[in-house]
Tab-separated table of C-alpha atoms in Angstrom:
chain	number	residue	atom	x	y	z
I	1368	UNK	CA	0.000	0.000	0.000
I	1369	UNK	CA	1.754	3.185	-1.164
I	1370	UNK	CA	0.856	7.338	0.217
I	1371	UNK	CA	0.362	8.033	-4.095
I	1372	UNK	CA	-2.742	5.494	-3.975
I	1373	UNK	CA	-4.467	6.599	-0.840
I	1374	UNK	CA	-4.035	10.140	-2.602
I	1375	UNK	CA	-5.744	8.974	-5.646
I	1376	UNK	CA	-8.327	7.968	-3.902
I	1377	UNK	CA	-9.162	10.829	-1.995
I	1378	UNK	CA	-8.582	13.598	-5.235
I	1379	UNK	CA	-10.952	10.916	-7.045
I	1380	UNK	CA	-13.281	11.754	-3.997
I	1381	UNK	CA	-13.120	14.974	-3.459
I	1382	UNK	CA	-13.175	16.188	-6.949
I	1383	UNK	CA	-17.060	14.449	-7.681
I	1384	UNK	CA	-15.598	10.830	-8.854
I	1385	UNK	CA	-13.712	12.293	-12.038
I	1386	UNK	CA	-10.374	10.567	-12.942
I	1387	UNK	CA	-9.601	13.630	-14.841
I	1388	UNK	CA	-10.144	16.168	-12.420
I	1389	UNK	CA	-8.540	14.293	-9.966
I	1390	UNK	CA	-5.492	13.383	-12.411
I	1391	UNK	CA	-4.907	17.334	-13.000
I	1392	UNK	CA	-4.747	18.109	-9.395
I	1393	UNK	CA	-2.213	15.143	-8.892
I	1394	UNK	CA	-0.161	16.292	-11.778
I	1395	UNK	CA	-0.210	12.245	-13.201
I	1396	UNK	CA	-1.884	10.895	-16.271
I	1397	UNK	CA	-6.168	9.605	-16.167
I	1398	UNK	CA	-4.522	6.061	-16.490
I	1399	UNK	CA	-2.004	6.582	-14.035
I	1400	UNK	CA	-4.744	7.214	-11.220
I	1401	UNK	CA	-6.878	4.307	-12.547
I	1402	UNK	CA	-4.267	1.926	-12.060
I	1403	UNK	CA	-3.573	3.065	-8.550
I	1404	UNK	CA	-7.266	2.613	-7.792
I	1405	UNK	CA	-6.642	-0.614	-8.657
I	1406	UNK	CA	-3.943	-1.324	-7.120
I	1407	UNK	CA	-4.936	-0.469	-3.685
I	1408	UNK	CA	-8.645	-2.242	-4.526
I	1409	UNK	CA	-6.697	-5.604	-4.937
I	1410	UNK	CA	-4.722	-4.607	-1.983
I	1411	UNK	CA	-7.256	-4.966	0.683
I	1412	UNK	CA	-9.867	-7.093	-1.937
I	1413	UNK	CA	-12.692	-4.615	-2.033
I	1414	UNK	CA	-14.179	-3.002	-4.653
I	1415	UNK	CA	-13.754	1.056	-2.810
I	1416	UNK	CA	-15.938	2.346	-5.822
I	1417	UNK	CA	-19.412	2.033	-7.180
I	1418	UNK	CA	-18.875	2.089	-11.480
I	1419	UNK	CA	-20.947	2.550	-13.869
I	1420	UNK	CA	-19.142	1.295	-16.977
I	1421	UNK	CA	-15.983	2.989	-16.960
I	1422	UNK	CA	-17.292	5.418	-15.197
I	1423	UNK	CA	-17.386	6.059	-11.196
I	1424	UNK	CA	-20.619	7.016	-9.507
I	1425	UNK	CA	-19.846	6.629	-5.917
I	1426	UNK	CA	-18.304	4.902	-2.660
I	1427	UNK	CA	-19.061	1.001	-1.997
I	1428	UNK	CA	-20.545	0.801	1.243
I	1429	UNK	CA	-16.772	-0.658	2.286
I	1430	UNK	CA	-15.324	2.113	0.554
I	1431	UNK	CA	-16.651	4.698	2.983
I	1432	UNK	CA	-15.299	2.995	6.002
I	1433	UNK	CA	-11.781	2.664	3.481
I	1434	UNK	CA	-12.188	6.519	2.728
I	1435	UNK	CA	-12.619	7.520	6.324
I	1436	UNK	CA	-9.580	6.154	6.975
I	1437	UNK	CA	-7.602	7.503	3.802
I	1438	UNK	CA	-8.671	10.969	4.850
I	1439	UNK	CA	-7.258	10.558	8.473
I	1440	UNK	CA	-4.037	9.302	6.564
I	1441	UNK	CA	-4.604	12.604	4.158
I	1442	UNK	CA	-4.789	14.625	7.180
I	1443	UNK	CA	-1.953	13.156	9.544
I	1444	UNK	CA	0.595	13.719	6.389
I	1445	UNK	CA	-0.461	17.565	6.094
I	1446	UNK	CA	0.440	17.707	10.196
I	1447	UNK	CA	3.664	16.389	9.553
I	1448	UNK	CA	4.454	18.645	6.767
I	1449	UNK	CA	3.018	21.408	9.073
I	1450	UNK	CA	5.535	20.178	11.531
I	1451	UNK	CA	8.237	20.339	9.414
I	1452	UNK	CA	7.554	23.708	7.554
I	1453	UNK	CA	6.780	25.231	11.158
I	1454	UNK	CA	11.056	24.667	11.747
I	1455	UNK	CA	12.245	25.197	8.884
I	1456	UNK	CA	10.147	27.894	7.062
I	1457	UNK	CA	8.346	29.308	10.377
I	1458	UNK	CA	7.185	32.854	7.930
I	1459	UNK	CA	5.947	30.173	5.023
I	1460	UNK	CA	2.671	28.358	4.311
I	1461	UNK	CA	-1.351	28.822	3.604
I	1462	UNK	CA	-3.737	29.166	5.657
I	1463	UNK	CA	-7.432	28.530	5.202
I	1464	UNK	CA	-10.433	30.440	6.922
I	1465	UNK	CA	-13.881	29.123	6.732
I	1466	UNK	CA	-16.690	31.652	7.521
I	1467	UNK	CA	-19.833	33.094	6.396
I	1468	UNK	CA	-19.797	36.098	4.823
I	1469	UNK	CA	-21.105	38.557	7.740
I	1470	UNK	CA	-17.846	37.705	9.420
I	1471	UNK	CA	-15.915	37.771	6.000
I	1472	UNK	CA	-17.327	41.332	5.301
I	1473	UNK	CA	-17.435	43.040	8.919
I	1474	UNK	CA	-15.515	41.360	11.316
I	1475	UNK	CA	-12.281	39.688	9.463
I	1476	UNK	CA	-10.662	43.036	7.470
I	1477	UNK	CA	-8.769	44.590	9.951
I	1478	UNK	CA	-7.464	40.930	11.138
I	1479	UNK	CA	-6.585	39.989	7.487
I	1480	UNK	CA	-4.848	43.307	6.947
I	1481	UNK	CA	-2.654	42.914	9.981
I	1482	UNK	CA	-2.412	39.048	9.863
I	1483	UNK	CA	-0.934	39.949	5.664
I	1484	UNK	CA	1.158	42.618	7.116
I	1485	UNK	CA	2.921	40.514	9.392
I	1486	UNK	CA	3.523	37.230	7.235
I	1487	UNK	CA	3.282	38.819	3.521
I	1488	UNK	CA	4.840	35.220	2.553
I	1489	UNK	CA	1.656	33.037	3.918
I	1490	UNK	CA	-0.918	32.454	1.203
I	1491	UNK	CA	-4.285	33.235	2.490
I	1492	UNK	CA	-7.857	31.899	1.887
I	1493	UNK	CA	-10.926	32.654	2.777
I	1494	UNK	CA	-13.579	30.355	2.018
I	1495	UNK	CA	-17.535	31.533	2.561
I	1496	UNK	CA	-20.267	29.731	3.648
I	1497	UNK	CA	-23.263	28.823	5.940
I	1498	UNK	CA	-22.040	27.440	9.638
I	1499	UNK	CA	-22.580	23.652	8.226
I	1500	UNK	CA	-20.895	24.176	5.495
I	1501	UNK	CA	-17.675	26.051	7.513
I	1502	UNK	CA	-17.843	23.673	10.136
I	1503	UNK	CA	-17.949	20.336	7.146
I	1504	UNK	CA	-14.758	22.161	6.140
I	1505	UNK	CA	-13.022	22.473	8.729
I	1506	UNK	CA	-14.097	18.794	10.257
I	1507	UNK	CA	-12.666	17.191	6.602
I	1508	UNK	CA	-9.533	19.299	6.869
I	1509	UNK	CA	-10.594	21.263	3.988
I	1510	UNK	CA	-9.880	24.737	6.448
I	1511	UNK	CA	-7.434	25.229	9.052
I	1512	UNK	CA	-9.901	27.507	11.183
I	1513	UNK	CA	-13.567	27.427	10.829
I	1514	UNK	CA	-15.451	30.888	12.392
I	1515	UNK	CA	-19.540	30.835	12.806
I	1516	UNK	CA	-22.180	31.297	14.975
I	1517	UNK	CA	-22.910	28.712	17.734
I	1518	UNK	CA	-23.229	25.651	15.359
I	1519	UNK	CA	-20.077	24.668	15.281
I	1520	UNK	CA	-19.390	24.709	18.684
I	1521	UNK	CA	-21.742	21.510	19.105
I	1522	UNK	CA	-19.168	19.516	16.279
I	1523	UNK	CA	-17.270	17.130	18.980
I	1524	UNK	CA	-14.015	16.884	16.207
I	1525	UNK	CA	-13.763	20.625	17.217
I	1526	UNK	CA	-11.849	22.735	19.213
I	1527	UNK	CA	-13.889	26.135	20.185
I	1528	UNK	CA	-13.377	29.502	21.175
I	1529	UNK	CA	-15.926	32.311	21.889
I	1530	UNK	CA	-14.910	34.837	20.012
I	1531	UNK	CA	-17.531	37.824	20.831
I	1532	UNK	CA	-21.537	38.222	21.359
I	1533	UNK	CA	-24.249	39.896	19.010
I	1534	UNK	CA	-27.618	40.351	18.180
I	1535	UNK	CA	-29.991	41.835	15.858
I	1536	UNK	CA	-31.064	44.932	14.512
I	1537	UNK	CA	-34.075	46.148	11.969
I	1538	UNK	CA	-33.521	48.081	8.961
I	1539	UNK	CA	-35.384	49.618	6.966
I	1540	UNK	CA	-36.152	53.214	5.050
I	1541	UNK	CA	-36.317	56.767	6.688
I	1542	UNK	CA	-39.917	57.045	5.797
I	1543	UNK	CA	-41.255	52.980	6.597
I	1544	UNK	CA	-44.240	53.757	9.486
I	1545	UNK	CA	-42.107	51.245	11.678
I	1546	UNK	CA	-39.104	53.593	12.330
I	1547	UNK	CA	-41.627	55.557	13.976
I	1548	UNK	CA	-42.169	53.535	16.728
I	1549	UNK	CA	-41.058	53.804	20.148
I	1550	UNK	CA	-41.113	50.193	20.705
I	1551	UNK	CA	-40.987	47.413	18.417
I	1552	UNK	CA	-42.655	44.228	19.626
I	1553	UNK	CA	-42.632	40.984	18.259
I	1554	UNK	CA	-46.405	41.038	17.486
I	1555	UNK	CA	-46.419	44.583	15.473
I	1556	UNK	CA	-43.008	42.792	14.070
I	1557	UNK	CA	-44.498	40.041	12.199
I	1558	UNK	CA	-47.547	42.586	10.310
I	1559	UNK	CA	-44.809	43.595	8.381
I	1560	UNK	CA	-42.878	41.901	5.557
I	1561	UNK	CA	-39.243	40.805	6.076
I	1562	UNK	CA	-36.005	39.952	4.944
I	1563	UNK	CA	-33.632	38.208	7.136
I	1564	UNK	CA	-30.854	35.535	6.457
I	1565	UNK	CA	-31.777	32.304	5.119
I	1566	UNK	CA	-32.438	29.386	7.433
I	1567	UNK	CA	-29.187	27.169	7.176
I	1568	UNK	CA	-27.845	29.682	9.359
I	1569	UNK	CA	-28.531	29.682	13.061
I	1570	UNK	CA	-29.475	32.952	13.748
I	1571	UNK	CA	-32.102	32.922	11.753
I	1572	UNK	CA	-33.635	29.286	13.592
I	1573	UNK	CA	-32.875	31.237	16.330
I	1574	UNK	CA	-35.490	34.077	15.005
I	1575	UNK	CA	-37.439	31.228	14.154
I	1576	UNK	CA	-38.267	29.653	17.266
I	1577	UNK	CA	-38.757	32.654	19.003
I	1578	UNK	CA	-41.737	33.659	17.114
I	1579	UNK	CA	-42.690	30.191	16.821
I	1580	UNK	CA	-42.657	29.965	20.798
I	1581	UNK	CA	-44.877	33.530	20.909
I	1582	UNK	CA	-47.266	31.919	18.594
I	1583	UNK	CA	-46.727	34.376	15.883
I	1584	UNK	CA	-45.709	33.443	12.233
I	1585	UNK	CA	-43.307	35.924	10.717
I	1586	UNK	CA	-44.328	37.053	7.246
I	1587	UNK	CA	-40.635	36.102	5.576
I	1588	UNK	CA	-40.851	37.126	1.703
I	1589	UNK	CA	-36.922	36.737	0.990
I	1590	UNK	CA	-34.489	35.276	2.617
I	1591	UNK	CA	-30.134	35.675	1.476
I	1592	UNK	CA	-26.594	34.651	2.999
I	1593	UNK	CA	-25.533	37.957	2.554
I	1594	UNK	CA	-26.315	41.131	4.498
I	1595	UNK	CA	-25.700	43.415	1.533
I	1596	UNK	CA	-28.537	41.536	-0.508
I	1597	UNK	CA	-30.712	41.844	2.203
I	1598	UNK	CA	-30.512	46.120	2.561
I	1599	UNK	CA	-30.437	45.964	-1.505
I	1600	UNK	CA	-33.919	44.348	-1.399
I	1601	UNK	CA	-34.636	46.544	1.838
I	1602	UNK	CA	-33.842	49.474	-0.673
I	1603	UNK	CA	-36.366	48.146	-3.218
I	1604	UNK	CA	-39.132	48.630	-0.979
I	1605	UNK	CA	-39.858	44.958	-0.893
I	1606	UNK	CA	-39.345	44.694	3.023
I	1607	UNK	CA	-37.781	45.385	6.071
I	1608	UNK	CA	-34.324	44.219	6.861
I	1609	UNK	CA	-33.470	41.469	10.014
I	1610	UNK	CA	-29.701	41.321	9.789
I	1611	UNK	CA	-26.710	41.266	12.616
I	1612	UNK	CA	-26.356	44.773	14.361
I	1613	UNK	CA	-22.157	44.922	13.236
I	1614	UNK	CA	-23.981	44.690	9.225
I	1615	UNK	CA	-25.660	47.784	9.541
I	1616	UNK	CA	-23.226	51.557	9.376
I	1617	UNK	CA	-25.427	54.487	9.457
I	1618	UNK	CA	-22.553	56.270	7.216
I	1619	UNK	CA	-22.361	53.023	4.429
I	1620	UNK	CA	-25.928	52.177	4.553
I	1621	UNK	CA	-27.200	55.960	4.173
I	1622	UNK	CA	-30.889	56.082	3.612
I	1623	UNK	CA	-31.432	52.793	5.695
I	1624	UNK	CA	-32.077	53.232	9.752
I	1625	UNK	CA	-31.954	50.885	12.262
I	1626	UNK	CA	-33.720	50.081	14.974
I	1627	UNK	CA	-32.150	47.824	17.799
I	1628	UNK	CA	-34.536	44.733	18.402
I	1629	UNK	CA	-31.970	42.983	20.883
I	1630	UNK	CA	-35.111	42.977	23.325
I	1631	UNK	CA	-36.685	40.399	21.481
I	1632	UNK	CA	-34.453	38.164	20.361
I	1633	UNK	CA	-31.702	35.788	22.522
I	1634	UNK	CA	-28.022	36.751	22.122
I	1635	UNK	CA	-25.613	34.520	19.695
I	1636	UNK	CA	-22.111	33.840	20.012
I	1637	UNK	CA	-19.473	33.714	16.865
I	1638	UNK	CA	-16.851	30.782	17.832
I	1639	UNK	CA	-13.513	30.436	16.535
I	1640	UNK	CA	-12.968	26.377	15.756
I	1641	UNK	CA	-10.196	23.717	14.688
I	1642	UNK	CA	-9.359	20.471	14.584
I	1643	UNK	CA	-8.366	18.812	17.808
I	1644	UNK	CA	-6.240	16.557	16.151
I	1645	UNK	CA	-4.310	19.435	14.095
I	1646	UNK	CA	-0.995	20.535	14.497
I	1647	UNK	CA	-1.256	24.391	14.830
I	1648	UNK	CA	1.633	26.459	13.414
I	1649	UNK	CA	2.680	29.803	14.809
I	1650	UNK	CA	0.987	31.927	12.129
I	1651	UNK	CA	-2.328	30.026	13.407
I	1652	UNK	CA	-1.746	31.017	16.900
I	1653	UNK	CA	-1.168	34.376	15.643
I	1654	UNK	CA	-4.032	34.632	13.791
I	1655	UNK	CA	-5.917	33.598	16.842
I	1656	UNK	CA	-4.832	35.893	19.404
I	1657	UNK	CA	-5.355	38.857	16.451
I	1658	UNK	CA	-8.969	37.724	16.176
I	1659	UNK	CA	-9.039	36.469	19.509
I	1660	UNK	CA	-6.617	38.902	21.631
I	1661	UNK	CA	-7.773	37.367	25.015
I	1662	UNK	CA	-6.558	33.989	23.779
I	1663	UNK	CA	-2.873	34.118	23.163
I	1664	UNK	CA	-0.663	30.801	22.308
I	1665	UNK	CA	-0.135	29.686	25.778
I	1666	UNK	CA	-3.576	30.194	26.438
I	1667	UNK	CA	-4.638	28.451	23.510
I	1668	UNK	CA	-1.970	25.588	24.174
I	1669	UNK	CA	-3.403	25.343	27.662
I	1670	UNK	CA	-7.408	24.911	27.014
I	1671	UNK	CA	-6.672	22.771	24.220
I	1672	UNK	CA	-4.789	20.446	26.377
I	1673	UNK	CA	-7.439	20.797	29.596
I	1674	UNK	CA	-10.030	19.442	27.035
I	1675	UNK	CA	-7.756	16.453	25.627
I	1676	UNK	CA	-7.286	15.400	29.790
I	1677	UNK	CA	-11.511	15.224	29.970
């Protein structure tokens, strides 16, 4: 069993089941990655794939259990190299950030601007998503740090930080009869239309429930990942605007007001996560503490060690 077929298998994987696709990001021929597929299948005598002709569809049910344990392999060899860059190229590497795009767009600038400033020789990414989908990324070693709200806190494979607390604020235009209103109550809330994040993010199950617990359905007519959508269509006259309270800047978002509705609605946490099994390298832990400044390495070191003695 050789490190080039377990690749194979997982490139074949992750890139939908195409040979080719996977081929290109090995740098190796279609035939080349075939024949380590089958290689490796006579190996350990199971058929890892489901075919369809030449073609490959999907895992065998024996292949899943065979790919869990390739992309533990997968993972283990990136520590190592993460090990060995960290002493001999401590200023080198990539790292990943998975987050959704109200973090991406109002918390994370300032932090990437410093972070880039202080190792202008480590590749960055920043991958956006909803909290599964940053929390599936960081769990399959996709991204080296996963931040979200609350959801991926629950993910046991994770290690998690608080990073800060918010809540929620209405906007809407100068002139709607709402910004009129001394008091906004969750009753007169839900007479009016509204645009608010869409569900696969947890602050919006969180708005969810607690109308559903007042016994008061909330008239929802569009629903986006992204803050800015939401005030465009707030703009359009097509409703008013539930989004995060650090979304909304009365200079930026002139013509728009907002109205805090924090009395209504439960506070959410953002969490910083990672791998507990990862080996961090100094550029993490300083990307931490700038994101995090109450958590510095020791800290970090510390908590993450407390946890693995539980």
């Amino acid at each position: 069993m050789k490190l080039q077929q377990l690749r194979c298998i997982h490139e074949v994987v992750k890139n939908g089941f195409s040979i080719s696709k996977a081929a290109e990001a090995l740098h190796t021929s279609q035939p080349g990655v075939s024949k380590q597929i089958q290689l490796l299948e006579e190996e350990v005598g199971l058929h890892i794939f489901i075919r369809h002709g030449k073609r490959l569809v999907g895992l065998s049910e024996p292949g899943q259990h065979v790919y869990q344990r390739i992309n533990e392999v997968i993972r283990e060899i990136k520590s190592i190299k993460q090990v060995s860059e960290e002493f001999s190229q401590s200023s080198l590497g990539v790292l990943t950030i998975a987050t959704t795009h109200t973090q991406a767009r109002y918390k994370l600038p300032s932090v990437v601007q410093a972070f880039m400033s202080k190792y202008p020789d480590v590749k960055l990414n920043i991958h956006q998503g909803n909290p599964t989908q940053v929390t599936d990324q960081v769990v399959k070693g996709e991204a080296d740090i996963g931040i979200a709200t609350e959801s991926i806190s629950h993910n046991d494979k994770l290690f998690c930080l608080p990073c800060y607390t918010w809540n929620r604020c209405l906007v809407m235009p100068a002139k709607h009869p709402l910004a009129k209103e001394k008091t906004v109550t969750l009753a007169k809330l839900a007479t009016y239309p509204i645009i608010t994040y869409d569900y696969a993010f947890t602050g919006s199950t969180i708005v969810s429930k607690v109308f559903h617990d007042a016994g008061l359905t909330p008239n929802i007519v569009l629903t986006a990942i992204d803050a800015d959508v939401i005030k465009t269509y707030v703009n359009l006259g097509l409703g008013i605007g539930l989004i995060a309270q650090m979304a909304y800047d009365s200079k930026r978002d002139q013509g728009l007001v907002s109205i805090d509705v924090s009395h209504l609605f439960p506070t959410s946490t953002t969490y910083l996560g990672i791998r507990r099994d990862v080996f961090l390298r100094g550029f993490m832990y300083d990307f931490i503490e700038m994101f995090i400044p109450e958590y510095p390495k020791q800290v970090v070191k510390k908590l993450m060690l407390e946890q693995e003695n539980i």
